[in-house]
Coordinates of C-alpha atoms in Angstrom, one line a residue:
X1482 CA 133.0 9.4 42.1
X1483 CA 135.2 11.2 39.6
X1484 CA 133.4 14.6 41.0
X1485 CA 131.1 15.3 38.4
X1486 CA 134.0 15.5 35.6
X1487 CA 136.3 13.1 38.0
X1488 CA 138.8 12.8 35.7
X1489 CA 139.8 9.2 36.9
X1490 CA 139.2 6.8 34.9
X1491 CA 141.3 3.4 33.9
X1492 CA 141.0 0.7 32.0
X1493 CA 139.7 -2.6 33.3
X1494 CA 140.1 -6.3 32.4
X1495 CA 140.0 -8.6 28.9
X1496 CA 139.6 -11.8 29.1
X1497 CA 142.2 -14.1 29.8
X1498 CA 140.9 -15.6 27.3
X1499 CA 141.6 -16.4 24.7
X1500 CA 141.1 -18.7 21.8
X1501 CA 142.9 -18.4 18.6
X1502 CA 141.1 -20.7 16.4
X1503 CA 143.1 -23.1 13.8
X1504 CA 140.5 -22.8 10.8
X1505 CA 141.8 -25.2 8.7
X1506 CA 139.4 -28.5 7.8
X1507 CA 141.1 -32.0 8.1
X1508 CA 142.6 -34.2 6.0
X1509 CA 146.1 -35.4 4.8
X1510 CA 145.9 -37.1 1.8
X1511 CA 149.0 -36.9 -0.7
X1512 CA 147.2 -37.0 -3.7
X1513 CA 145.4 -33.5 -2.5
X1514 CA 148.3 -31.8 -1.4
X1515 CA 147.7 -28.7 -3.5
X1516 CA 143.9 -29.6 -4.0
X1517 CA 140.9 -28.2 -2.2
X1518 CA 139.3 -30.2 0.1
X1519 CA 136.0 -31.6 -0.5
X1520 CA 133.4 -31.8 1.8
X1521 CA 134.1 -34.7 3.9
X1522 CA 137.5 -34.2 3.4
X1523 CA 139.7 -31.8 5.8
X1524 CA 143.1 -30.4 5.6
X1525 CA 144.8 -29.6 8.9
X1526 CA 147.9 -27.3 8.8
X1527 CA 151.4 -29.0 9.8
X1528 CA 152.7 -28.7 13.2
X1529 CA 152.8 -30.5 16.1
X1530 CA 151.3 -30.0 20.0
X1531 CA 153.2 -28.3 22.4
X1532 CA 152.9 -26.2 25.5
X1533 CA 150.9 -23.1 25.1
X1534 CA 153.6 -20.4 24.9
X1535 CA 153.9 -18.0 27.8
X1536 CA 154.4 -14.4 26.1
X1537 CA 157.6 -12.3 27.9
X1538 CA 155.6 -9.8 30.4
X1539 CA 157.5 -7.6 32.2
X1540 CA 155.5 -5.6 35.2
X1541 CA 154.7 -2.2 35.2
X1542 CA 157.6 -0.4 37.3
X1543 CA 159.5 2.5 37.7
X1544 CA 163.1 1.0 37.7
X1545 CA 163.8 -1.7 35.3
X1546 CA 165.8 -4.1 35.2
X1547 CA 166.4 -7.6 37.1
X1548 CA 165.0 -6.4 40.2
X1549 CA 162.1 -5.2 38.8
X1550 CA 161.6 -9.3 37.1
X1551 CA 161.7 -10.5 40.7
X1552 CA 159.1 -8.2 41.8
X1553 CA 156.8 -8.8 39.0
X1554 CA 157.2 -12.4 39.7
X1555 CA 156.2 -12.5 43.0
X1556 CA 153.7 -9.8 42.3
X1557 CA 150.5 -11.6 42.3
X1558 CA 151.6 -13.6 45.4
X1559 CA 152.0 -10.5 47.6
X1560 CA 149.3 -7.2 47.6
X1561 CA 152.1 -5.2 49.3
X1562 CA 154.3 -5.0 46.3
X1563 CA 152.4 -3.3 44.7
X1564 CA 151.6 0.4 44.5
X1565 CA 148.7 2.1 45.9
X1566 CA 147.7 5.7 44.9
X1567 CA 146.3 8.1 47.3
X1568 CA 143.4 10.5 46.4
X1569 CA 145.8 13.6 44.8
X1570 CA 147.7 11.3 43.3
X1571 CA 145.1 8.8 41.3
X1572 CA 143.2 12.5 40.8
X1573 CA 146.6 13.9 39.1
X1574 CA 146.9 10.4 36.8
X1575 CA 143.8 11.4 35.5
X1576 CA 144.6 14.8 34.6
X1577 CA 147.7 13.6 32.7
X1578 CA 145.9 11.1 30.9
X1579 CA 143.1 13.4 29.9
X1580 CA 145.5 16.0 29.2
X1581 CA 148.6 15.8 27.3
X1582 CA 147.9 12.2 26.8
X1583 CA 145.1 12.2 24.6
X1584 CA 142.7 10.2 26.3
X1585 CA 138.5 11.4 26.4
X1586 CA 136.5 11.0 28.8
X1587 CA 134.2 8.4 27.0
X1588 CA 137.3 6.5 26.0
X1589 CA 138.3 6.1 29.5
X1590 CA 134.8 5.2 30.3
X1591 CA 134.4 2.5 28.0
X1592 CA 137.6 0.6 29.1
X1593 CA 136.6 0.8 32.5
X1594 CA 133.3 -0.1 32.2
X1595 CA 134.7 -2.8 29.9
X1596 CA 137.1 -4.5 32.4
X1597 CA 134.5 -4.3 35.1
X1598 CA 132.3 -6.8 33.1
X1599 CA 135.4 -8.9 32.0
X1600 CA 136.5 -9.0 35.7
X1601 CA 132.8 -10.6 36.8
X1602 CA 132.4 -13.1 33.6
X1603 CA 135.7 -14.2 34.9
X1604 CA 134.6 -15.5 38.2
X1605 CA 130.9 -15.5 38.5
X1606 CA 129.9 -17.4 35.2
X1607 CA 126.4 -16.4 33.5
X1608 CA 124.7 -19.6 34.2
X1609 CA 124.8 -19.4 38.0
X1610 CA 125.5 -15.3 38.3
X1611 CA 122.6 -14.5 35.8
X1612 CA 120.9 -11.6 37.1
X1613 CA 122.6 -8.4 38.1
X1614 CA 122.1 -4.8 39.5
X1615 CA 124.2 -2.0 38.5
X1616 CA 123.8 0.7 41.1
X1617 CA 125.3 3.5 39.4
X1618 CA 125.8 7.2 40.6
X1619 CA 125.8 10.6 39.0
X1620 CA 129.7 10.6 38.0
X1621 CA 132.0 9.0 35.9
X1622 CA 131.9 6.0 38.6
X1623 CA 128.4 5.9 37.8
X1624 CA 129.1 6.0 34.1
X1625 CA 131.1 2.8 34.2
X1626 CA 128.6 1.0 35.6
X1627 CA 126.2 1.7 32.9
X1628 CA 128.7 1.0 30.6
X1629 CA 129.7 -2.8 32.4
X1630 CA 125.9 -3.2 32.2
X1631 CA 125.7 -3.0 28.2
X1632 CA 128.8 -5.4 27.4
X1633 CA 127.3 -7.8 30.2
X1634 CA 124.2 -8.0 28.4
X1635 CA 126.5 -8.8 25.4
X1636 CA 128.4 -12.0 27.9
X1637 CA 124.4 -13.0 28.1
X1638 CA 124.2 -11.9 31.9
X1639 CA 120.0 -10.2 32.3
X1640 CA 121.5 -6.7 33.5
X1641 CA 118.9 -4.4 35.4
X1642 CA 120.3 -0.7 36.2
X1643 CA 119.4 1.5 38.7
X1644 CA 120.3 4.9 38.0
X1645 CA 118.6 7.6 40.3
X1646 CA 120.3 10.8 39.6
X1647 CA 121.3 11.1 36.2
X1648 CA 123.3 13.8 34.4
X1649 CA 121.5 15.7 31.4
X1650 CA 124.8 15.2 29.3
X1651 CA 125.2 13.9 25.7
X1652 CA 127.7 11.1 27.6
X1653 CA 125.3 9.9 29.9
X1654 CA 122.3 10.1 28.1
X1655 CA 124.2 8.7 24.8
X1656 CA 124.7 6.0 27.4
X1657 CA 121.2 5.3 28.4
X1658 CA 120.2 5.2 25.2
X1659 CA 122.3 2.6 24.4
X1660 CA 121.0 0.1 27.1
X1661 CA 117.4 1.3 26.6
X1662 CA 117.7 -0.2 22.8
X1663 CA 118.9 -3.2 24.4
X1664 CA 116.0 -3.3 26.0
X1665 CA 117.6 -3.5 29.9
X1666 CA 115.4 -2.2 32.1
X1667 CA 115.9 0.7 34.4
X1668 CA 114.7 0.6 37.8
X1669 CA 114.0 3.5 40.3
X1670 CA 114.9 3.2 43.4
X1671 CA 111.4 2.5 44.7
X1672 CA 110.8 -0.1 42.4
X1673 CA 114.1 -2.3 43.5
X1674 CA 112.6 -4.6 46.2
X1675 CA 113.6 -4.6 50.1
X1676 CA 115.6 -7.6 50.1
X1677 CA 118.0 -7.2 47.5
X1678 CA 118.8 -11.2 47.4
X1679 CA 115.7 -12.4 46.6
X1680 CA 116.1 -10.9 43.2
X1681 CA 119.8 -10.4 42.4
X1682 CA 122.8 -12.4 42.1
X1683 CA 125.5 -9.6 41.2
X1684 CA 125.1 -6.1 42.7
X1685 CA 127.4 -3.7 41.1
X1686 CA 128.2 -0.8 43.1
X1687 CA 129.3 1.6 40.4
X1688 CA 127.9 4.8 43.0
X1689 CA 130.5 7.1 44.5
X1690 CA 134.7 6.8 43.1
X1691 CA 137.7 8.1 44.8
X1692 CA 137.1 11.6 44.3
X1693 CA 133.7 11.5 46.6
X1694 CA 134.2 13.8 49.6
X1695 CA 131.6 13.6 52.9
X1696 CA 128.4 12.3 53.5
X1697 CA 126.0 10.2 51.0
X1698 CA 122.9 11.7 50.6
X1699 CA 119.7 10.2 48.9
X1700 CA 118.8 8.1 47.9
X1701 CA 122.4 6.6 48.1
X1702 CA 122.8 6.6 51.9
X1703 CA 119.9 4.1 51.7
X1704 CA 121.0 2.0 48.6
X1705 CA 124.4 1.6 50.4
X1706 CA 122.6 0.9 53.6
X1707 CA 120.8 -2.1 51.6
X1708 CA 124.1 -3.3 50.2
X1709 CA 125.5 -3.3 54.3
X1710 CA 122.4 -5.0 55.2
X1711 CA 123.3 -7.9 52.7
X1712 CA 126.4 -9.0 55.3
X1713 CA 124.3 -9.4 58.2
X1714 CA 122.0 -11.5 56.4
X1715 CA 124.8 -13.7 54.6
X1716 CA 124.4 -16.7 57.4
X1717 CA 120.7 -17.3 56.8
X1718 CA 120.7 -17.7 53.2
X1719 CA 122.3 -20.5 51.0
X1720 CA 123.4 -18.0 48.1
X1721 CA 123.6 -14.7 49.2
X1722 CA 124.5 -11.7 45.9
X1723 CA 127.9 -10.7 45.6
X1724 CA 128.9 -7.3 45.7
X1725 CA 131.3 -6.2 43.2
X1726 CA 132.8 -2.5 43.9
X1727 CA 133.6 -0.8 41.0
X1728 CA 137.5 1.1 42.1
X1729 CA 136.2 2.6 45.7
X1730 CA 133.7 0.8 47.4
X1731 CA 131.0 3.6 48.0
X1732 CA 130.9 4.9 51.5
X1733 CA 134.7 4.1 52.0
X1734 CA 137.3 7.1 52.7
X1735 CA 139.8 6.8 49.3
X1736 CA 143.1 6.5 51.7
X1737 CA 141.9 4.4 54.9
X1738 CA 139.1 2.2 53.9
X1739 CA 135.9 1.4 56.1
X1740 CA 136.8 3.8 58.7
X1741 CA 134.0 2.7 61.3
X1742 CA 134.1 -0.9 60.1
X1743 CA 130.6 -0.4 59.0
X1744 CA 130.5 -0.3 55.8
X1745 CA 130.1 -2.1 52.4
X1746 CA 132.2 -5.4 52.2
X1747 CA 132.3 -6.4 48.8
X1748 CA 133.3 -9.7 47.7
X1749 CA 135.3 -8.2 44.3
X1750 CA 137.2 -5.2 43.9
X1751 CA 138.5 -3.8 40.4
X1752 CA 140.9 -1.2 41.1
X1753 CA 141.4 1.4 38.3
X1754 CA 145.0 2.3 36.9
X1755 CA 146.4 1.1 40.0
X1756 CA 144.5 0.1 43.7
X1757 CA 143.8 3.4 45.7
X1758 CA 145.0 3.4 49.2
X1759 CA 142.1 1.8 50.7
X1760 CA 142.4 -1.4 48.9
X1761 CA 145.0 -2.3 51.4
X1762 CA 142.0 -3.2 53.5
X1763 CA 139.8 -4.8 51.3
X1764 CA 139.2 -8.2 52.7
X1765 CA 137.2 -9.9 49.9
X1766 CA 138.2 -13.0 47.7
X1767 CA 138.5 -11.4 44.8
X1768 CA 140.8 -8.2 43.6
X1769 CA 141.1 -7.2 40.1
X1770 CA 143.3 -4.6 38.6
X1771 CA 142.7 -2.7 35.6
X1772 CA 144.4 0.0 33.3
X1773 CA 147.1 -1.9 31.1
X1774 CA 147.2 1.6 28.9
X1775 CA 149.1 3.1 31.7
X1776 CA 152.5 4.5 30.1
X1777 CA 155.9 4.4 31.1
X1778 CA 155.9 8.4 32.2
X1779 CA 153.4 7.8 34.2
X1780 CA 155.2 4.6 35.9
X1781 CA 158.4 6.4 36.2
X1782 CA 156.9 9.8 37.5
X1783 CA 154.8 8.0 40.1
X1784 CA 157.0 5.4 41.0
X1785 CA 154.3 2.4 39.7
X1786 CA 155.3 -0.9 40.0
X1787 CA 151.8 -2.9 38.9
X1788 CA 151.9 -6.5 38.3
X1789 CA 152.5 -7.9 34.9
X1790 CA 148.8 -9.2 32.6
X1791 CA 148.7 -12.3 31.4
X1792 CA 148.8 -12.8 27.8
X1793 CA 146.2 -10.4 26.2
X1794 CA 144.3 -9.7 29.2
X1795 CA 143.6 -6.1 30.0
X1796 CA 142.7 -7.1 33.9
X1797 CA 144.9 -8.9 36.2
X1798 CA 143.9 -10.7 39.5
X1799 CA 146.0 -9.3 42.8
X1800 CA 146.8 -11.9 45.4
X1801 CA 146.4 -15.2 45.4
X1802 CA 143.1 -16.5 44.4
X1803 CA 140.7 -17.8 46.9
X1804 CA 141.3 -21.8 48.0
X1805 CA 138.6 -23.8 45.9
X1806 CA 136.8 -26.9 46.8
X1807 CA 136.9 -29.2 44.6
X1808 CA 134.1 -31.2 45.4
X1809 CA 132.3 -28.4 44.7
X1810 CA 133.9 -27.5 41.3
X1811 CA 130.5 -27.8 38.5
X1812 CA 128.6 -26.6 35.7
X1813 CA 125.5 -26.6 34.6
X1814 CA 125.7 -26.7 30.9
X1815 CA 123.1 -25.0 28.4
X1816 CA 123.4 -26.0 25.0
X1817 CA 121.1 -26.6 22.5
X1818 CA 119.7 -30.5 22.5
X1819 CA 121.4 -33.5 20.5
X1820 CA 118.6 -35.4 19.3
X1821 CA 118.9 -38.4 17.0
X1822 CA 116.8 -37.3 14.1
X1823 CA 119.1 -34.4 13.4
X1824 CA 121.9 -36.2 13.9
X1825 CA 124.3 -37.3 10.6
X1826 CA 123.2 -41.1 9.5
X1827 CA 127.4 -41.2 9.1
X1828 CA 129.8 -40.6 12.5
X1829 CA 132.6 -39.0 10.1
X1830 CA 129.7 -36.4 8.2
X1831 CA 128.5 -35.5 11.9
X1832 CA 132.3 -35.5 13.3
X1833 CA 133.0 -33.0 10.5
X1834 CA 130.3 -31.0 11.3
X1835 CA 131.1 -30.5 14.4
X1836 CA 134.8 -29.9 14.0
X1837 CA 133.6 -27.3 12.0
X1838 CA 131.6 -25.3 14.4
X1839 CA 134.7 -25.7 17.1
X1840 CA 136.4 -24.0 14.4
X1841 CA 134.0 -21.4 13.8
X1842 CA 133.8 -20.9 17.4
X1843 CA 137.3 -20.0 17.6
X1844 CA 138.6 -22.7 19.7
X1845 CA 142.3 -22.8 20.1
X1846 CA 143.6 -26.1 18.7
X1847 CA 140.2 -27.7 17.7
X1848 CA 142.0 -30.5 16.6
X1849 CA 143.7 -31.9 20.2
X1850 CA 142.5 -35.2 21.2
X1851 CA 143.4 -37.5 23.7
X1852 CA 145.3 -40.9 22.6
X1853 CA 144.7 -43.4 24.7
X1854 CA 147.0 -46.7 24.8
X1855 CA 147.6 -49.8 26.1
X1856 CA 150.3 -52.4 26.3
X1857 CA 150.5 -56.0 26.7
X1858 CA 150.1 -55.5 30.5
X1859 CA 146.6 -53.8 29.6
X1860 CA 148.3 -50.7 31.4
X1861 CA 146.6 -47.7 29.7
X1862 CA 148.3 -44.5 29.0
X1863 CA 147.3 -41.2 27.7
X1864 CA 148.6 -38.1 25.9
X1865 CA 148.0 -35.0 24.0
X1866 CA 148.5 -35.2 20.6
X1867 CA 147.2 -33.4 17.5
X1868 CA 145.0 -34.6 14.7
X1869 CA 146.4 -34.1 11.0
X1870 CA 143.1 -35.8 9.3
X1871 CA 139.8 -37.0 9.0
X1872 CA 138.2 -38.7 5.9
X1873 CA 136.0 -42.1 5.4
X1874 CA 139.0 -44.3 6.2
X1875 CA 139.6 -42.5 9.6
X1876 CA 141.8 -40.2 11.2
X1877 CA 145.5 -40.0 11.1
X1878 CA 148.1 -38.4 13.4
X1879 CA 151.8 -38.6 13.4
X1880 CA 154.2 -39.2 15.8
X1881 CA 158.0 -41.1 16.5
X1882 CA 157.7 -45.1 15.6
X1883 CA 159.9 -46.2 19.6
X1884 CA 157.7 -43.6 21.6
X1885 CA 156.0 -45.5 23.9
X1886 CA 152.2 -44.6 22.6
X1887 CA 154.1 -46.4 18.8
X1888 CA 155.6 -49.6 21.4
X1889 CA 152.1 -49.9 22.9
X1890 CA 150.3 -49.8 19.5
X1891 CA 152.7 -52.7 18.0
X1892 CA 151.6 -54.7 20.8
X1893 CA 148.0 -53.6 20.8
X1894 CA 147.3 -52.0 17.6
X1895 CA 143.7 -50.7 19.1
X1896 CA 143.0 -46.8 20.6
X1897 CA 140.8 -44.2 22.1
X1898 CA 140.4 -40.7 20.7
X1899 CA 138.7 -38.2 22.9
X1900 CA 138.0 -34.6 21.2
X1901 CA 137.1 -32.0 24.1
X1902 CA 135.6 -28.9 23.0
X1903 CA 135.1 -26.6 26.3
X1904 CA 133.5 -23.5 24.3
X1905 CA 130.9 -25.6 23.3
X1906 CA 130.1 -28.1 25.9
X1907 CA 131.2 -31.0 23.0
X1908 CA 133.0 -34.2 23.3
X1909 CA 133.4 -37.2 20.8
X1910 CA 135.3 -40.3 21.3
X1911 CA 136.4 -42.4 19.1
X1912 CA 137.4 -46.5 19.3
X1913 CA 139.2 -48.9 16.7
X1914 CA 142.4 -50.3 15.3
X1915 CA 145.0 -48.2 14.2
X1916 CA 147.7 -49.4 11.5
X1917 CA 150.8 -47.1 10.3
X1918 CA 149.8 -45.1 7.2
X1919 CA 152.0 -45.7 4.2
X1920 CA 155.1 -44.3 4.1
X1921 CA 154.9 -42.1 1.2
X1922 CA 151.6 -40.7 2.8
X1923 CA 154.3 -39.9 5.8
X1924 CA 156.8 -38.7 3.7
X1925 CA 154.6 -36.5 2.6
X1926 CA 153.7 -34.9 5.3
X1927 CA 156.8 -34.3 6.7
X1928 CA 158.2 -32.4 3.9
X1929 CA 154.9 -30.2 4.4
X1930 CA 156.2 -29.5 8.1
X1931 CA 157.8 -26.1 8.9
X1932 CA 161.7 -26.6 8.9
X1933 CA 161.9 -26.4 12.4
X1934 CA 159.2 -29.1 13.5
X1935 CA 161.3 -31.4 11.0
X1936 CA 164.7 -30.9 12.4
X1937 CA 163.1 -31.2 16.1
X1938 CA 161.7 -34.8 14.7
X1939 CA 165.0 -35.9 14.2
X1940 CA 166.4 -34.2 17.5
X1941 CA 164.0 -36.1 20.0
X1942 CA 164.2 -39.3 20.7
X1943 CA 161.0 -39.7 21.8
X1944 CA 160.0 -40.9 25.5
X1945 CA 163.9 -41.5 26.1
X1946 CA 165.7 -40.5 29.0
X1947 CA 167.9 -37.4 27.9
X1948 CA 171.0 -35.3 30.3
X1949 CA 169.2 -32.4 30.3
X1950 CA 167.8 -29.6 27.3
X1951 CA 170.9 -28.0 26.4
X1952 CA 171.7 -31.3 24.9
X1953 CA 168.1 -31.3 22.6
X1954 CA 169.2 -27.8 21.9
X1955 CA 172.8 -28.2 20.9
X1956 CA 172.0 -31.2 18.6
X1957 CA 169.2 -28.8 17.5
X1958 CA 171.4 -25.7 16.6
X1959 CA 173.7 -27.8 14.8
X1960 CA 171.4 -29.5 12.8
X1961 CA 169.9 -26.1 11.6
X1962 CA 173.4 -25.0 10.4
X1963 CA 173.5 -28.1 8.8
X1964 CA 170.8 -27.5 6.6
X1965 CA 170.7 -24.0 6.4
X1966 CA 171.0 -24.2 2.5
X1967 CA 168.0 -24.6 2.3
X1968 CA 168.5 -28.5 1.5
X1969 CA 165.8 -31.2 1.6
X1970 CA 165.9 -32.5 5.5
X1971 CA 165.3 -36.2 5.3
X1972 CA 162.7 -38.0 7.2
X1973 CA 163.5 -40.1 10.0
X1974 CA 163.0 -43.7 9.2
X1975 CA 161.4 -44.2 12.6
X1976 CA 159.0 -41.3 12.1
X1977 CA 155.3 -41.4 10.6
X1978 CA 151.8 -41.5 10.9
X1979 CA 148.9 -43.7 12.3
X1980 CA 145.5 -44.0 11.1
X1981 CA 142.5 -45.2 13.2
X1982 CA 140.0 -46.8 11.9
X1983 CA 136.7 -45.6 13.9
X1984 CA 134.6 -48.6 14.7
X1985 CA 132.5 -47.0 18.0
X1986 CA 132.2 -43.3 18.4
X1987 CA 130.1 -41.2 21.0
X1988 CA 129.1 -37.6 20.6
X1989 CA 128.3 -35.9 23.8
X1990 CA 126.6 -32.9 24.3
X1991 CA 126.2 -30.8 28.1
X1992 CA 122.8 -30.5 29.4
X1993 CA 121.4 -29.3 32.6
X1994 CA 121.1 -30.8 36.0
X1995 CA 123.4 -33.5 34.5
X1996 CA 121.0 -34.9 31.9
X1997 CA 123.3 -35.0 29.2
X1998 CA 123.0 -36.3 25.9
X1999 CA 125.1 -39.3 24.3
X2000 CA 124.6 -40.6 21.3
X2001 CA 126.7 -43.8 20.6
X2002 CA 127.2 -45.1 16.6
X2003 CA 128.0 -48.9 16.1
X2004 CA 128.4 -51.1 13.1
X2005 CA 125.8 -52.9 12.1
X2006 CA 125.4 -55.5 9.0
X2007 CA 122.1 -55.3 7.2
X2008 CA 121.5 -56.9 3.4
X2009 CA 125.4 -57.6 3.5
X2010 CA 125.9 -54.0 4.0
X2011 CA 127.6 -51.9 6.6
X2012 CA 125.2 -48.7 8.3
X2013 CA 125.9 -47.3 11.9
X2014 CA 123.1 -47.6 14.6
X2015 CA 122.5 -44.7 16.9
X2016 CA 121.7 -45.4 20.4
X2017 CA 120.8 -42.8 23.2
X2018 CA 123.3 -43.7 26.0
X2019 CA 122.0 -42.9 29.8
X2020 CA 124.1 -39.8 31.5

């Protein structure tokens, strides 16, 4: 543990995740260019799809430099690249970072506790992983598990704690209060049942951190004796709790690990600030790192070389994750029922409507859909592309007129949208004809492009065969001088939009045990009028 004032603490992980959401309602219509939208009616902001950009990360070590790049590429791949602390060392960090660095103890606490939860939501998922034990001890170690339990209430985990000898400190107790009023309950040690399995999925073993010394003595000699007792079971149940050891697993000597082979074997480790010498012998499938604050006197004095985070992320996985099988690759999706009297009467108003909650969700590019073509050989082919409106007459998207999606439509002017929305367990698909939108409508809209998306129109000739990407970039950079005055770029003539006209569209909505719900509209003529019928489809 951190001693009673261990003064090591770190930060843990952020999700990788995520989402910037694209707010903007659908619709490209030239005659509201510089109108608001109405209801039904959407703008999308100009742009085009392309590959999520990869943000420059460069890893946390001592020398710079080229060399350093090839180590943090290869990083993640191999554990022994990276630096471990031992017990005076990971003690002294501390003490810097508590020090002349600025950092309080409750600030250090929070992060930790923080990444700890981040680190579980992003490998055991709430719907399977529900329930969890924090075991947490009478030190900082124990404080970030108290901590991990509050913001995994807030990921919608049911968090129980465990907390036998707590410390009459406004910290602690300020931290107690804080889960009490979330109402998580608090167990004693003789309430927690024999068999740990029966009643957990997640055990947390925020107990004892790198600055224990000896023996455990109760009640946690026990509670780790439970957590051991768990491996010898693991062959006679189907699911058996995983462990996740917050820094140290308790029990373990800081430098050499599970001396006597005996001890807790956890099935995640997050290391704090950077993996203490016995993580060398942790031998679970997952290994998280934690403490992206770390600053470059600290990496330089220490001789830290950490692997780069990804993105945002305040936690990085060590090693390369466990192999998956895909058979066994599911989830059970909870979501609210789709039921067809609460449904739209129109497929655009109940398109809209949900568009509108992927935005408000903060999905990142709500508006991707699948395209989905087919030539005269009734080949089909599919791509990314991005959706630039939505009204009554259907939905538009634009693209080059001799890429192979346009060659395909000109001999089959029919297509399938498919919106995915992951965040929300959503999809809609789409069917009808697709025509070219008018030219004007086109011209339009390309003018409304940034410069750079309009001069990379002209660049690429679309789904041709090109030398390599310094040419795309050379006739790139000199088009950009070209019109660098600020002059009006002129739209390819083989450039524009498409508009589908919807005649079959399915909304889809994740359920439980597979049961999903799909509700399919369809065309139907009644009294010389056009309505849509909605049908429950089976799963």
């Amino acid at each position: 543990m951190w001693s009673l004032l261990r003064k090591c603490r770190t930060m843990k992980c952020l999700f990788l995740t995520h989402h910037q959401s694209c707010s903007l309602p659908l619709v490209f219509n030239p005659s509201n260019v510089h109108k608001p939208s109405h209801t039904l009616s959407h703008k999308l902001s100009p742009g085009s799809l392309s590959p999520i950009p990869t943000p420059t990360i460069r890893a946390f070590c001592s020398n710079s430099g080229t060399t350093s790049k090839r180590m943090a590429d290869s990083v993640v791949q191999n554990p022994d690249s990276i630096s471990y602390l031992n017990q005076r060392e990971a003690a002294d960090i501390d003490e810097i970072l508590m020090g002349p660095l600025g950092f309080s103890i409750d600030q250090l606490m929070e992060l930790a506790g923080l990444s700890v939860a981040t680190s579980i939501a992003e490998v055991y998922k709430a719907s399977e992983y529900n329930r969890v034990l924090a075991i947490c001890g009478p030190g900082n170690n124990g404080g970030d598990g108290l901590v991990a339990a509050r913001h995994l209430h807030h990921f919608g985990y049911k968090p129980f704690v465990c907390y036998p000898k707590r410390i009459p400190k406004p910290l602690y107790s300020g931290l107690v209060t804080q889960l009490e009023s979330l109402l998580v309950p608090f167990l004693s040690v003789e309430d927690l049942p024999s068999d740990l399995s029966k009643d957990f999925d997640i055990l947390v073993d925020a107990m004892f951190g790198f600055s224990f010394h000896g023996t455990p003595r109760p009640p946690f000699d026990d509670l780790i004796q439970r957590l051991v007792s768990l491996r010898d079971s693991d062959q006679t149940r189907q699911k058996s709790p995983v462990i996740v050891s917050v820094d140290i697993p308790s029990g373990w000597h800081v430098e050499e690990g599970d001396v006597g082979g005996e001890g807790i074997k956890p099935g995640m480790l997050v290391s704090l600030t950077a993996p203490k010498l016995c993580a060398k012998k942790f031998r679970g499938p997952h290994h998280f790192l934690g403490g992206r604050f770390v600053p470059p006197s600290i990496a330089d004095k220490y001789k830290l070389c950490l692997p780069p985070y990804p993105g945002t992320s305040m936690c990085v996985r060590i090693g390369k994750p466990p192999k998956i099988d895909i058979s066994a690759l599911r989830e059970n999706y909870i979501s609210p029922e789709l039921l067809e009297d609460q449904v739209e009467a129109d497929p655009i108003d109940q398109f809209c409507k949900w568009f509108d909650d992927a935005v408000t969700a903060g999905l990142k590019e709500p508006n991707a859909m699948a395209l989905s073509t087919a030539g005269k050989d009734g080949k089909p082919s599919s791509r990314m592309v991005l959706l630039k409106g939505v009204d009554k007459d259907g939905f538009v998207w634009y693209t080059n007129y001799d890429s192979r999606k346009a060659h395909e439509l000109s001999d089959n002017p029919h297509a399938s949208l498919l919106f995915y929305w992951d965040g929300l367990n959503r999809q809609v698909r789409v069917e009808g004809s697709v025509q070219k939108v008018p030219d004007e409508e086109s011209e339009q809209y390309f003018h409304s492009r940034p410069q750079g998306s309009q001069i990379g129109a002209i660049v690429s000739k679309q789904s041709t065969v090109v030398p390599g990407r310094h040419v795309l970039h050379q006739q790139y950079k000199e088009l950009e001088e070209k019109f660098s005055d600020g002059s009006l770029i002129p739209k390819p003539k083989n450039w524009g939009g498409y508009r589908l006209k919807p005649e079959l569209f399915e909304f889809w909505q994740g359920q439980k045990s597979r049961l999903h719900d799909r509700l399919q509209y369809s065309p139907r003529e009644i009294n010389g009028q056009q309505v849509w019928k909605i049908e429950r489809l089976a799963p």
